[in-house]
Structure formats: C-alpha cells, structure tokens
PDB file of C-alpha atoms and ligand atoms in Angstrom:
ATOM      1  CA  UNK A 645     -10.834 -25.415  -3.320  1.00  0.00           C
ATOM      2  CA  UNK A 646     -11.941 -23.611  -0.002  1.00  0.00           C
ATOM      3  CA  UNK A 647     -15.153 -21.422   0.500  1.00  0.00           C
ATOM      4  CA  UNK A 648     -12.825 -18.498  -0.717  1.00  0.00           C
ATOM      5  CA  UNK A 649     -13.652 -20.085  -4.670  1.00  0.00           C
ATOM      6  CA  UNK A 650     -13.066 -17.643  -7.671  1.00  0.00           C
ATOM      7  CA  UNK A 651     -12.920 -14.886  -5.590  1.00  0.00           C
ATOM      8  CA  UNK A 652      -9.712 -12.599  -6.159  1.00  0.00           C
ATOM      9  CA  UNK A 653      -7.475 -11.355  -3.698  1.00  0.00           C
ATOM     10  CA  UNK A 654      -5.205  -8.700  -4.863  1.00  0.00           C
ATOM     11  CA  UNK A 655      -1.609  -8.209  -3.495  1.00  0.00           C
ATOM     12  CA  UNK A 656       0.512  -4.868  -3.549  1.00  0.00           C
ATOM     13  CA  UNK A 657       4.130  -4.966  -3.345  1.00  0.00           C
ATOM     14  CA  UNK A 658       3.849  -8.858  -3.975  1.00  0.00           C
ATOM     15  CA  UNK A 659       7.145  -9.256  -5.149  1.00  0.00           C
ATOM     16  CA  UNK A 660       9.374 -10.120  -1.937  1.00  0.00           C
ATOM     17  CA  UNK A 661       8.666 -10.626   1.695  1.00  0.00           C
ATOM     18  CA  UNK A 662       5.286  -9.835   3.373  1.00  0.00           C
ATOM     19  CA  UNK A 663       3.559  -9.503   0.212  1.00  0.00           C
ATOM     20  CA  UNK A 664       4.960 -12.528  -1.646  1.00  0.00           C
ATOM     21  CA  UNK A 665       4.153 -14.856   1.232  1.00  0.00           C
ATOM     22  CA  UNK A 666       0.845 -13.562   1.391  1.00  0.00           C
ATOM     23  CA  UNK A 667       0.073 -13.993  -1.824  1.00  0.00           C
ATOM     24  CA  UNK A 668       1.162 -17.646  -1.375  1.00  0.00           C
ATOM     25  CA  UNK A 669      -0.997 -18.072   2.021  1.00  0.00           C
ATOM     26  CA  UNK A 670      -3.986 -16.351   0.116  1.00  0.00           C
ATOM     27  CA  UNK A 671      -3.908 -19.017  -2.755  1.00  0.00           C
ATOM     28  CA  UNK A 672      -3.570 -21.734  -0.673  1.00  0.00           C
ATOM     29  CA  UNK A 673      -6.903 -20.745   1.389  1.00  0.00           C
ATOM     30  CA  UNK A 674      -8.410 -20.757  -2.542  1.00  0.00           C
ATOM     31  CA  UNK A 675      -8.115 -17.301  -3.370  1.00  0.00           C
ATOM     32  CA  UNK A 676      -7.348 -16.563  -7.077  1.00  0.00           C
ATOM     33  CA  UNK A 677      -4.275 -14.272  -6.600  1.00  0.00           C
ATOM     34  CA  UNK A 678      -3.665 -11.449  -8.575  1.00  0.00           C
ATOM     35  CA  UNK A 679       0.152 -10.193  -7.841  1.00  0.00           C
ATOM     36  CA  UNK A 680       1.531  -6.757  -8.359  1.00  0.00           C
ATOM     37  CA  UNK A 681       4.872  -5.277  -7.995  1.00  0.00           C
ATOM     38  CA  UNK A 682       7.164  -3.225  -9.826  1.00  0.00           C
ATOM     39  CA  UNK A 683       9.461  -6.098 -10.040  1.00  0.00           C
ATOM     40  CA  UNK A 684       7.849  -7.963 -13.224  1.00  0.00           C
ATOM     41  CA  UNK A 685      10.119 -10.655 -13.056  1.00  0.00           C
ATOM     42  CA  UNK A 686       9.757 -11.496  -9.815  1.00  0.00           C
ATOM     43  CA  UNK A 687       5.805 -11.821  -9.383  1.00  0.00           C
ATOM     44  CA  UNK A 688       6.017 -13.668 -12.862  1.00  0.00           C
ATOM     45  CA  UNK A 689       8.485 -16.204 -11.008  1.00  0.00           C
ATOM     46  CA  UNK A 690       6.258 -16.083  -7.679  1.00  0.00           C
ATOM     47  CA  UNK A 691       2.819 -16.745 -10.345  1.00  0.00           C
ATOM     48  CA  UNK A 692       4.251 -19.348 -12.312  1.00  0.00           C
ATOM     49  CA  UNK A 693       5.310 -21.184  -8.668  1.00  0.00           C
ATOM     50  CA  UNK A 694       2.013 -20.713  -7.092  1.00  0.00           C
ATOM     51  CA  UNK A 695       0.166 -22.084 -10.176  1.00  0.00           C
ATOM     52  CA  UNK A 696       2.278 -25.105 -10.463  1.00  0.00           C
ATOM     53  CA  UNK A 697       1.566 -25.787  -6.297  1.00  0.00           C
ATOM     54  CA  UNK A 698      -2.166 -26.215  -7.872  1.00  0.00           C
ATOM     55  CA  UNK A 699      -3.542 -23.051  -6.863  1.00  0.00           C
ATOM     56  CA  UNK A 700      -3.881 -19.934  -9.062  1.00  0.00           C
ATOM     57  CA  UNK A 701      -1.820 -16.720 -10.062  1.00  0.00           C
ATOM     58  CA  UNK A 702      -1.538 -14.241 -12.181  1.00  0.00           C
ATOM     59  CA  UNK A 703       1.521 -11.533 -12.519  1.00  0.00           C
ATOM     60  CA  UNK A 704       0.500  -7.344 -13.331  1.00  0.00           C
ATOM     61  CA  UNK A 705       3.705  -5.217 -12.969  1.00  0.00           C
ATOM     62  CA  UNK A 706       2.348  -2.255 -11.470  1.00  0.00           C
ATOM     63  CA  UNK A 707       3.818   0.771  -9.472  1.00  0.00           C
ATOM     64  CA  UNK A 708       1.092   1.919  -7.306  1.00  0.00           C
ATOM     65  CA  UNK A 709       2.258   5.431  -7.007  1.00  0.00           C
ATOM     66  CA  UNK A 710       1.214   6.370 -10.606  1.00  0.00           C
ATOM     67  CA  UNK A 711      -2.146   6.674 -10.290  1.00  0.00           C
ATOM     68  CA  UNK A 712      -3.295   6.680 -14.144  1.00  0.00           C
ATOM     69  CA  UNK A 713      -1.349   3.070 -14.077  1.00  0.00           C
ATOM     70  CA  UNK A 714      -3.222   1.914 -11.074  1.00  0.00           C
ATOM     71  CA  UNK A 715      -6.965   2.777 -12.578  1.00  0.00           C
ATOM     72  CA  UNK A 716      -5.990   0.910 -15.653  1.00  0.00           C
ATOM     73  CA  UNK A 717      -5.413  -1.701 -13.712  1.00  0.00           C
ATOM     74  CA  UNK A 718      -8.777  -1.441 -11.855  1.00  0.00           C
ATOM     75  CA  UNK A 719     -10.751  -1.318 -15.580  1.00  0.00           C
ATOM     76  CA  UNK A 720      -9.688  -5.565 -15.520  1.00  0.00           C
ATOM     77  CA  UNK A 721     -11.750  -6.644 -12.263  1.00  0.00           C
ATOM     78  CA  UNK A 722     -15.617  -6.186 -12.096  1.00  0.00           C
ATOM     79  CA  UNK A 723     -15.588  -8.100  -8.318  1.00  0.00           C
ATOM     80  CA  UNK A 724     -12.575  -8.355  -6.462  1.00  0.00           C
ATOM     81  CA  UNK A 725     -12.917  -9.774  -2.875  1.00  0.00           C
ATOM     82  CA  UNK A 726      -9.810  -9.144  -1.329  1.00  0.00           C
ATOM     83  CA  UNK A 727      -6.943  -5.675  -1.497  1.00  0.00           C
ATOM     84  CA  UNK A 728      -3.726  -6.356   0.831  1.00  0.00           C
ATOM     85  CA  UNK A 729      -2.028  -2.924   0.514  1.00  0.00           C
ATOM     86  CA  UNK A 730       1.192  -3.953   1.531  1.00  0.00           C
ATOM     87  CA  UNK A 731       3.975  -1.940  -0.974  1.00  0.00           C
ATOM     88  CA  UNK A 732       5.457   0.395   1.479  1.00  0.00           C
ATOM     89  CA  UNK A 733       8.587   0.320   3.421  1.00  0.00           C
ATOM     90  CA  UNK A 734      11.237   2.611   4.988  1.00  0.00           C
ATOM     91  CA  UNK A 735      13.781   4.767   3.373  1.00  0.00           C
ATOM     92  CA  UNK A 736      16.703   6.306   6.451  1.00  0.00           C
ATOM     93  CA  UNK A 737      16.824   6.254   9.962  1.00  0.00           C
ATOM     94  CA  UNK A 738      17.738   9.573  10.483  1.00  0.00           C
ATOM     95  CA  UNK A 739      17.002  11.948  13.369  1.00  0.00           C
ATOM     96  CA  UNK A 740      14.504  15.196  12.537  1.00  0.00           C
ATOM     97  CA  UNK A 741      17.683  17.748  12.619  1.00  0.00           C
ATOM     98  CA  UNK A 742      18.741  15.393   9.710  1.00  0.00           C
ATOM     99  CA  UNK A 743      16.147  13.760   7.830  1.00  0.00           C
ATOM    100  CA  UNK A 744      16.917  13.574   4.229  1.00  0.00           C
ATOM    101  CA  UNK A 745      13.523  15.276   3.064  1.00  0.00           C
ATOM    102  CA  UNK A 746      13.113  13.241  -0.054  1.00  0.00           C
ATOM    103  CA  UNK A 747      12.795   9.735   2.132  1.00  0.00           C
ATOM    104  CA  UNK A 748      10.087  11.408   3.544  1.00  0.00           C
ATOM    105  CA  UNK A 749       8.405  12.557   0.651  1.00  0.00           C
ATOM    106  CA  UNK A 750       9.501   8.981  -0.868  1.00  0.00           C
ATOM    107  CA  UNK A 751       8.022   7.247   2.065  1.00  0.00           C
ATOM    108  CA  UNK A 752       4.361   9.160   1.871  1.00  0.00           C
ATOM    109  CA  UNK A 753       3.931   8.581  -1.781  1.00  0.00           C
ATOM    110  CA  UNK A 754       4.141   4.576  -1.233  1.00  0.00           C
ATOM    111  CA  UNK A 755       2.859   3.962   2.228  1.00  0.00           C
ATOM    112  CA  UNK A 756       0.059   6.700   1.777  1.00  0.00           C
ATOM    113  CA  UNK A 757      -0.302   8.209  -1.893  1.00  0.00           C
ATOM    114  CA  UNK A 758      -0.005   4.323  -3.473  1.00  0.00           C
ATOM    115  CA  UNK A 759      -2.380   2.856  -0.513  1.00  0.00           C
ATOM    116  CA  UNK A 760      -4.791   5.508  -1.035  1.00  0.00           C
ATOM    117  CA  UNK A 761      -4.423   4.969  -5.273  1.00  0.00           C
ATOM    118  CA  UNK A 762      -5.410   1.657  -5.660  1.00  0.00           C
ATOM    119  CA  UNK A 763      -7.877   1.329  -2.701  1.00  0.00           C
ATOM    120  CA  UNK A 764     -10.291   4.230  -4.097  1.00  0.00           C
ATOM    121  CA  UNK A 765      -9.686   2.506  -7.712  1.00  0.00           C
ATOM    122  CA  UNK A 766     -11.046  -0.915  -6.839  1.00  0.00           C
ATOM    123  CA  UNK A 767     -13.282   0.164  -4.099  1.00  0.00           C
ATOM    124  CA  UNK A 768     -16.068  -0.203  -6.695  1.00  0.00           C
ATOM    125  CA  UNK A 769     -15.181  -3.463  -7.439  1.00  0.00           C
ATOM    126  CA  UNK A 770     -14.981  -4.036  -3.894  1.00  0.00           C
ATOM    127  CA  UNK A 771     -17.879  -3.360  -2.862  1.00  0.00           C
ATOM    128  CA  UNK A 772     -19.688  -5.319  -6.129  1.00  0.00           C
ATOM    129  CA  UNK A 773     -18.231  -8.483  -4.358  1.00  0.00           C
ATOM    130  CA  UNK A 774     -20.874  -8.471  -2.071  1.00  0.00           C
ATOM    131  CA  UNK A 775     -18.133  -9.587   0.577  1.00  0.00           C
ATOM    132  CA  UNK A 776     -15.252  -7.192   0.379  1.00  0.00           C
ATOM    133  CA  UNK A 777     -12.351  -6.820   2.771  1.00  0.00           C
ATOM    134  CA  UNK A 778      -9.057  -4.302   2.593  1.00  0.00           C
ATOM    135  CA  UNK A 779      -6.064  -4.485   4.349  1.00  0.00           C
ATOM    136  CA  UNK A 780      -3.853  -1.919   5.113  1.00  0.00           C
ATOM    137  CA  UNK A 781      -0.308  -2.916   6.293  1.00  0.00           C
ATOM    138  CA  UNK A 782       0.767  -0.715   8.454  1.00  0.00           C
ATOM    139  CA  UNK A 783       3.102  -0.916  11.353  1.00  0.00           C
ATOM    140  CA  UNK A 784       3.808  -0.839  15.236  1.00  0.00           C
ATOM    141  CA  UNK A 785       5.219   2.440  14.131  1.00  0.00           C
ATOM    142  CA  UNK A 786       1.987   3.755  13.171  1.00  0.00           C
ATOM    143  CA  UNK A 787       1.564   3.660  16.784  1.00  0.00           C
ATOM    144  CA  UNK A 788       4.387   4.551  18.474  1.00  0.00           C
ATOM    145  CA  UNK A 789       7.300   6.437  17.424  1.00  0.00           C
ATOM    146  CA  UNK A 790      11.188   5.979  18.476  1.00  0.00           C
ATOM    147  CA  UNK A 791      14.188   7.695  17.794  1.00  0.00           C
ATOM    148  CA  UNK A 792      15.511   8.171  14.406  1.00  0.00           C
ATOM    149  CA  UNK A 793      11.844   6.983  12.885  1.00  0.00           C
ATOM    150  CA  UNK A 794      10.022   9.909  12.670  1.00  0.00           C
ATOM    151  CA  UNK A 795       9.724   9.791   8.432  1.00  0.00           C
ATOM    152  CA  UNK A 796       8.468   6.417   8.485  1.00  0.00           C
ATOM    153  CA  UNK A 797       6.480   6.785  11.922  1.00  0.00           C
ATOM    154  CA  UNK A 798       4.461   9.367  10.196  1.00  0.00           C
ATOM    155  CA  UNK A 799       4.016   7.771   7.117  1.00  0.00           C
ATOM    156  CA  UNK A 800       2.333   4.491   8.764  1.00  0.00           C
ATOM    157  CA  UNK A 801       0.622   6.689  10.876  1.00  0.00           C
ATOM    158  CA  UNK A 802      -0.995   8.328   6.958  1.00  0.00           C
ATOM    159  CA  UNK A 803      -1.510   4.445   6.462  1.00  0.00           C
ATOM    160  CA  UNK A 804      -3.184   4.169   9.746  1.00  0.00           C
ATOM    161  CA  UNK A 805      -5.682   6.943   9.729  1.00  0.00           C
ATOM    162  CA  UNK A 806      -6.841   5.959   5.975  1.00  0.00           C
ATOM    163  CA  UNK A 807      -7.592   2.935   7.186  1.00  0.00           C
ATOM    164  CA  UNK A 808      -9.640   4.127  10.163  1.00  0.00           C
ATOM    165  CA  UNK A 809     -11.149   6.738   8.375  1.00  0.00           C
ATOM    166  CA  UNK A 810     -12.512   4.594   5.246  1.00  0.00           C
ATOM    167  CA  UNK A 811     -13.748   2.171   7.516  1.00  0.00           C
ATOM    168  CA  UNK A 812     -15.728   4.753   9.558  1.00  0.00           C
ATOM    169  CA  UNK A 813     -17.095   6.646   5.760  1.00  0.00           C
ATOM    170  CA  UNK A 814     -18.186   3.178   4.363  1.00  0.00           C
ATOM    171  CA  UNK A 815     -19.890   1.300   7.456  1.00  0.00           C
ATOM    172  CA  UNK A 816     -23.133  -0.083   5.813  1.00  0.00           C
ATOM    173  CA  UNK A 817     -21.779  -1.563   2.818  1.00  0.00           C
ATOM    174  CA  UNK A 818     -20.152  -4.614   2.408  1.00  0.00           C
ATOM    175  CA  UNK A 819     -16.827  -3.745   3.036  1.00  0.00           C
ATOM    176  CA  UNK A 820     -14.554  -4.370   5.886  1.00  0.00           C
ATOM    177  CA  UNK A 821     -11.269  -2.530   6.575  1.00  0.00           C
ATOM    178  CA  UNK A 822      -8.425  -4.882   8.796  1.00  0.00           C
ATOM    179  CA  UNK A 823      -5.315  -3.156   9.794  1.00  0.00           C
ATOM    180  CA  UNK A 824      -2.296  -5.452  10.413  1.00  0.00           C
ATOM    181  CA  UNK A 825       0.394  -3.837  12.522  1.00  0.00           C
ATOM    182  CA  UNK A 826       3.779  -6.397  12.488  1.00  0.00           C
ATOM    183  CA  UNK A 827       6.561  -5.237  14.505  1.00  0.00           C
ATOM    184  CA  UNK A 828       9.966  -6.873  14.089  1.00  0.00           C
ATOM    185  CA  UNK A 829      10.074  -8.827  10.930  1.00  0.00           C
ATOM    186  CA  UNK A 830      13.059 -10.146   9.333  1.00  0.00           C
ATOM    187  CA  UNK A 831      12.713 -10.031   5.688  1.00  0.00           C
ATOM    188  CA  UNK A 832      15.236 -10.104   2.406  1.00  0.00           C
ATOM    189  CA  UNK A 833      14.951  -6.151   2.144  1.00  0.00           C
ATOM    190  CA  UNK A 834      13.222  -4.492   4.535  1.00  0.00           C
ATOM    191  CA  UNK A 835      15.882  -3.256   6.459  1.00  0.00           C
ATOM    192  CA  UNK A 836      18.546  -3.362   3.280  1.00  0.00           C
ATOM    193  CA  UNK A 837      16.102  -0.859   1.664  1.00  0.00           C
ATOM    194  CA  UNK A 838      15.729   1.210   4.543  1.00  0.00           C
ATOM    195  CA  UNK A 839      19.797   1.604   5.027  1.00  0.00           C
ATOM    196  CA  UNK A 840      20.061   1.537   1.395  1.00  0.00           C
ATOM    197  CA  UNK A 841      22.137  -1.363   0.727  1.00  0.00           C
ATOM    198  CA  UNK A 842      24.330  -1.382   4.222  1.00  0.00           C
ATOM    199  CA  UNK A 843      23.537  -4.748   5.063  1.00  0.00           C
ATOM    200  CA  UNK A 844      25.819  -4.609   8.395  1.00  0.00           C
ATOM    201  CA  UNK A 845      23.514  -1.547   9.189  1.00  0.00           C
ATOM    202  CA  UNK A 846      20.785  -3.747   8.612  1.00  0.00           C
ATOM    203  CA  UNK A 847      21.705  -7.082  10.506  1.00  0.00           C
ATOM    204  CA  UNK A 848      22.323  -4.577  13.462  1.00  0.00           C
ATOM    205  CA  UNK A 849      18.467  -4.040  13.571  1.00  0.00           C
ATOM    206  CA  UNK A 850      18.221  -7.869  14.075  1.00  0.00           C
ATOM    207  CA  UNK A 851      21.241  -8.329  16.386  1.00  0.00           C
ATOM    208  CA  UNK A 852      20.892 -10.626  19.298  1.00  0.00           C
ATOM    209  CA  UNK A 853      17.441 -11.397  18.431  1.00  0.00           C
ATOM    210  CA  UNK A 854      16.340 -15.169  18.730  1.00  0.00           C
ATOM    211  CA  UNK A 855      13.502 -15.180  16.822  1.00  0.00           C
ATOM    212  CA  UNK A 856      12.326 -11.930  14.516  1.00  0.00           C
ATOM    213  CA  UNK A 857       8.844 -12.716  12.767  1.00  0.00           C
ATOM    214  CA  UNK A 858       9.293 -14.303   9.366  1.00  0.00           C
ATOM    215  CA  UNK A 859       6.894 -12.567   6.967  1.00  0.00           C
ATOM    216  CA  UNK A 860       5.385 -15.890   6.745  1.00  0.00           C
ATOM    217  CA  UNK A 861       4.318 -15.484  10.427  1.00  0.00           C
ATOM    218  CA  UNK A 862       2.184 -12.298   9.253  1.00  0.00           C
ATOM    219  CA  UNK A 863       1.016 -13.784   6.072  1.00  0.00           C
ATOM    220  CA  UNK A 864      -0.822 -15.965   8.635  1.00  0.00           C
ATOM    221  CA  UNK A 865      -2.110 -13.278  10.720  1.00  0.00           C
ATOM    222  CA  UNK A 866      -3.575 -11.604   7.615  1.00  0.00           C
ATOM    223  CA  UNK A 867      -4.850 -15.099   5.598  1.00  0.00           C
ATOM    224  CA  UNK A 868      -6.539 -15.838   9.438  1.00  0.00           C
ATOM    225  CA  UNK A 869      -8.119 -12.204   9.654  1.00  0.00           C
ATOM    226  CA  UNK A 870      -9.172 -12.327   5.798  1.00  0.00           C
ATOM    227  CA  UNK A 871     -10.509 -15.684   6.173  1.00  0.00           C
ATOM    228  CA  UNK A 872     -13.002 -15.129   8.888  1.00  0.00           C
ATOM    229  CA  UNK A 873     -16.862 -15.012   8.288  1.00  0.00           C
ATOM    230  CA  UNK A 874     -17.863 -11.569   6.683  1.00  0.00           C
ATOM    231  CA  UNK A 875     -19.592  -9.905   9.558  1.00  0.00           C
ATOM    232  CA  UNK A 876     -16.552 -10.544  11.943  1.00  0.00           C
ATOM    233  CA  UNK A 877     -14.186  -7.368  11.380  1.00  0.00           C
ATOM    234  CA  UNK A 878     -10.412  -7.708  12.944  1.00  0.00           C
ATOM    235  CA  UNK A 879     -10.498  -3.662  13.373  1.00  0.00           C
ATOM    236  CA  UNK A 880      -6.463  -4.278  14.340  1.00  0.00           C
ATOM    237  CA  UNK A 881      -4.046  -7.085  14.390  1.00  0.00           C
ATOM    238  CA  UNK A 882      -0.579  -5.768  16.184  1.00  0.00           C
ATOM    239  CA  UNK A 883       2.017  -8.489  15.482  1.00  0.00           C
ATOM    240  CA  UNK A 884       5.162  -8.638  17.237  1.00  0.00           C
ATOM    241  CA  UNK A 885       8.017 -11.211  18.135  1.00  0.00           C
ATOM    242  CA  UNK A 886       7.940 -12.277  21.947  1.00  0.00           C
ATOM    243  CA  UNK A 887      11.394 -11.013  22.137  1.00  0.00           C
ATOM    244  CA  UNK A 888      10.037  -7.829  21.434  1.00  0.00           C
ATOM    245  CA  UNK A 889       7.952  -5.810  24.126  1.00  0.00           C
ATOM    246  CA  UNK A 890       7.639  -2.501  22.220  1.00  0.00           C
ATOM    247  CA  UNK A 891       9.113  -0.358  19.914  1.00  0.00           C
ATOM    248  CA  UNK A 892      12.293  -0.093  21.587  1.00  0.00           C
ATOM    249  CA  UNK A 893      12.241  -2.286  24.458  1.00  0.00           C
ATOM    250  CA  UNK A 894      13.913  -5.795  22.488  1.00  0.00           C
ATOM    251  CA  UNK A 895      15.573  -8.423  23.975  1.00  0.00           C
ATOM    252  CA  UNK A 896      18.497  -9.256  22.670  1.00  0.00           C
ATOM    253  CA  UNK A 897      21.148 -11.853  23.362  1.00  0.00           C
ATOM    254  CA  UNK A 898      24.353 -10.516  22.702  1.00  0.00           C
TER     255      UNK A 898
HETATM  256  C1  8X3 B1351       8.669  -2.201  10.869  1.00  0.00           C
HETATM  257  C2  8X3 B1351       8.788  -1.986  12.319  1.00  0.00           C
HETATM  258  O1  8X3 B1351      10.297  -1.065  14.173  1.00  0.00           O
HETATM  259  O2  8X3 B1351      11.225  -1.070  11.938  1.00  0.00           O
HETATM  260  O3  8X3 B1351       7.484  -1.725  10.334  1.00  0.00           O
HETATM  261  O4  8X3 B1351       9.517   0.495  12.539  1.00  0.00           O
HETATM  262  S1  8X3 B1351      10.000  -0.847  12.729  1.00  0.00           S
END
C-alpha cells in the first residue's frame, strides 16, 4: 500500500474508458476506489477485477444527473479524499443552424448539472479529509471551439468555469481543484456516442492518426496530478497526442 492508504477516491462515469482506467490507475497508487456509473454491470465487472489485482473496489450504480440519487450517495462517505468528475461526453456534431437542441440540453445536464451534483454533495466530505482534491474532466474544447462543436464546446466550457470558480470560492481550505483537459483520445465510445452508433462516422474522427491518446495515457496524467504532495495544485493539465497541434490542426497520414 502507497501513502494514498484508506483514503477513497471516487470515480464518475467509471464504467468505460477514461473513467474505468482511472479507477484502475487510482487503486494501484493505493486508493480505495469507489466506482460509479449507470452501467451496474459494468463497474461490478471493473470492481470485482480490480479487487482480485490486490487492490480495492467497490461498485455504486449511480446516474449523476438525479440529484436526490447523488446525495444519497454522499450520506455513505464521512472523508473522501479524492472526486474525478469524469461522466460527460458528446452527443452530435452538428453546426449552430442545425443543432439538435436536446444534445445540448443532454450535454449540460452531464458535463455541468451532474459535475456540479455530486461535487457540492461530497464537498463536505471533502473537505473533512483534511487533504481533498477534485477533478474536473474537461476538454481542449473547453478552450477552443471548432466547427460543428459548439454544443459540446460550451458544455466543457460550464465544466471549465465550475472548476475555476470553486477553486477561487474555497482557497483556504483543504481542497484543491485540478482540471484535466485531453484532446484526442481514442476510446470504446466516445466518438460512437457522440455519432450515435455510426461507427464509420466515428473512425473518421481517428482517420490517419498514428497514435490518438489511449485513456490510459490520461489516467496517468490525472493519477500523477492527484498523487502529488497536497500543497502542489496542477491548476490545468491540457493533454493532447503529438500528432495533434490543436483543435483542428491534426496530422494525419492518409
Ligand atoms: C474530446 C476532444 O476534439 O472531440 O473532448 O472535442 S474533441
């Protein structure tokens, strides 16, 4: 066991990609993981394989957009040391003359609504660590837009500014806020969720590209920035493939 010990670390959207590989990299460094997803099945699977690699899991099916589900929740923890708010994602890639308004609406009430849910329910608990740190996964769209992103641009960007915000309103107490901002990620669903299903839309977003990230490459980023001493906050960790130079400037080899 590391210097991390008993302490929890709690994972949103835990159940595939970013969030599942964090949850493994987070155990590993010692962390008792608590994993939550809407997907029971799955972060039962991902617990059960954790616990068996030695370290320690536990599964709570949770949808962090209902808020009276998500304080529930909170009533289990008295200390919790780590929140990864990483359930989000993007719904369409539609220009503004066509957006489909209910992605948009969709795409605020996980990013924003369900990041801003369960980080005011176990700030308390937070905070009763002694040693607390957030995380807010947001994106290099929360900090530049490009064509056709404008619904999920402005939902990281809601992601973004809670994340500055709370860390400006609770300076003094214990509690550090880290923004991680990946870029190009290949992941099982990410892109199959965003073009609903079309996976030849979605291997289009990767085309040509050597090497995407892996969301193992960002679980690292975040286990390094959770894992340093308490005093030292990483404000902002912007993540990106070489291959990729911005937003829309990706080199591709096709
Ligand atoms: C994912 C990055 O470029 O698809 O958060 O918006 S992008």
């Amino acid at each position: 066991m590391t210097a991390a010990g008993n302490r929890i670390a709690v994972v949103t959207g835990a159940s595939s990609g970013i969030g599942a590989a964090t949850a493994r990299q987070l155990a590993a460094a010692g962390y008792r993981v608590v994993l939550t997803a809407r997907r029971k099945d799955r972060i039962e699977a991902l617990a059960a394989e954790i616990n068996e690699a030695g370290h320690q899991a536990t599964a709570y099916a949770l949808d962090v957009t209902d808020r009276e589900a998500v304080q529930t929740f909170a009533t289990a923890f008295r200390t919790i040391a780590v929140l990864v708010n990483n359930a989000g994602g993007a719904l369409g890639a539609d220009p503004v003359a066509t957006g489909d308004p209910d992605d948009w609406r969709q795409m605020y009430e996980t990013n924003v609504i369900g990041t801003l849910h369960i980080t005011q329910a176990l700030l308390p608990a937070l905070t009763a660590s002694g040693d607390g740190t957030v995380v807010v996964l947001s994106s290099t769209a929360a900090h530049a837009t490009y064509e056709g992103g404008a619904g999920y641009v402005a939902a990281k960007n809601g992601a973004r500014v809670l994340a500055e915000t709370l860390r400006l309103e609770i300076v003094g107490t214990p509690v550090r806020v880290i923004e991680v901002a990946p870029g190009m990620v290949k992941t099982e669903e990410f892109a199959t969720t965003r073009f609903r299903g079309d996976t030849e839309k979605a291997a289009k977003v990767y085309a040509g590209v050597a090497e995407p990230l892996t969301a193992d490459d960002v679980a690292d980023t975040i286990a390094w920035a959770v894992t340093r001493p308490p005093h030292v906050n990483i404000d902002l960790l912007v993540v990106r493939p070489r291959a990729q130079a911005s937003n829309t400037k990706v080199h591709r080899e096709l």
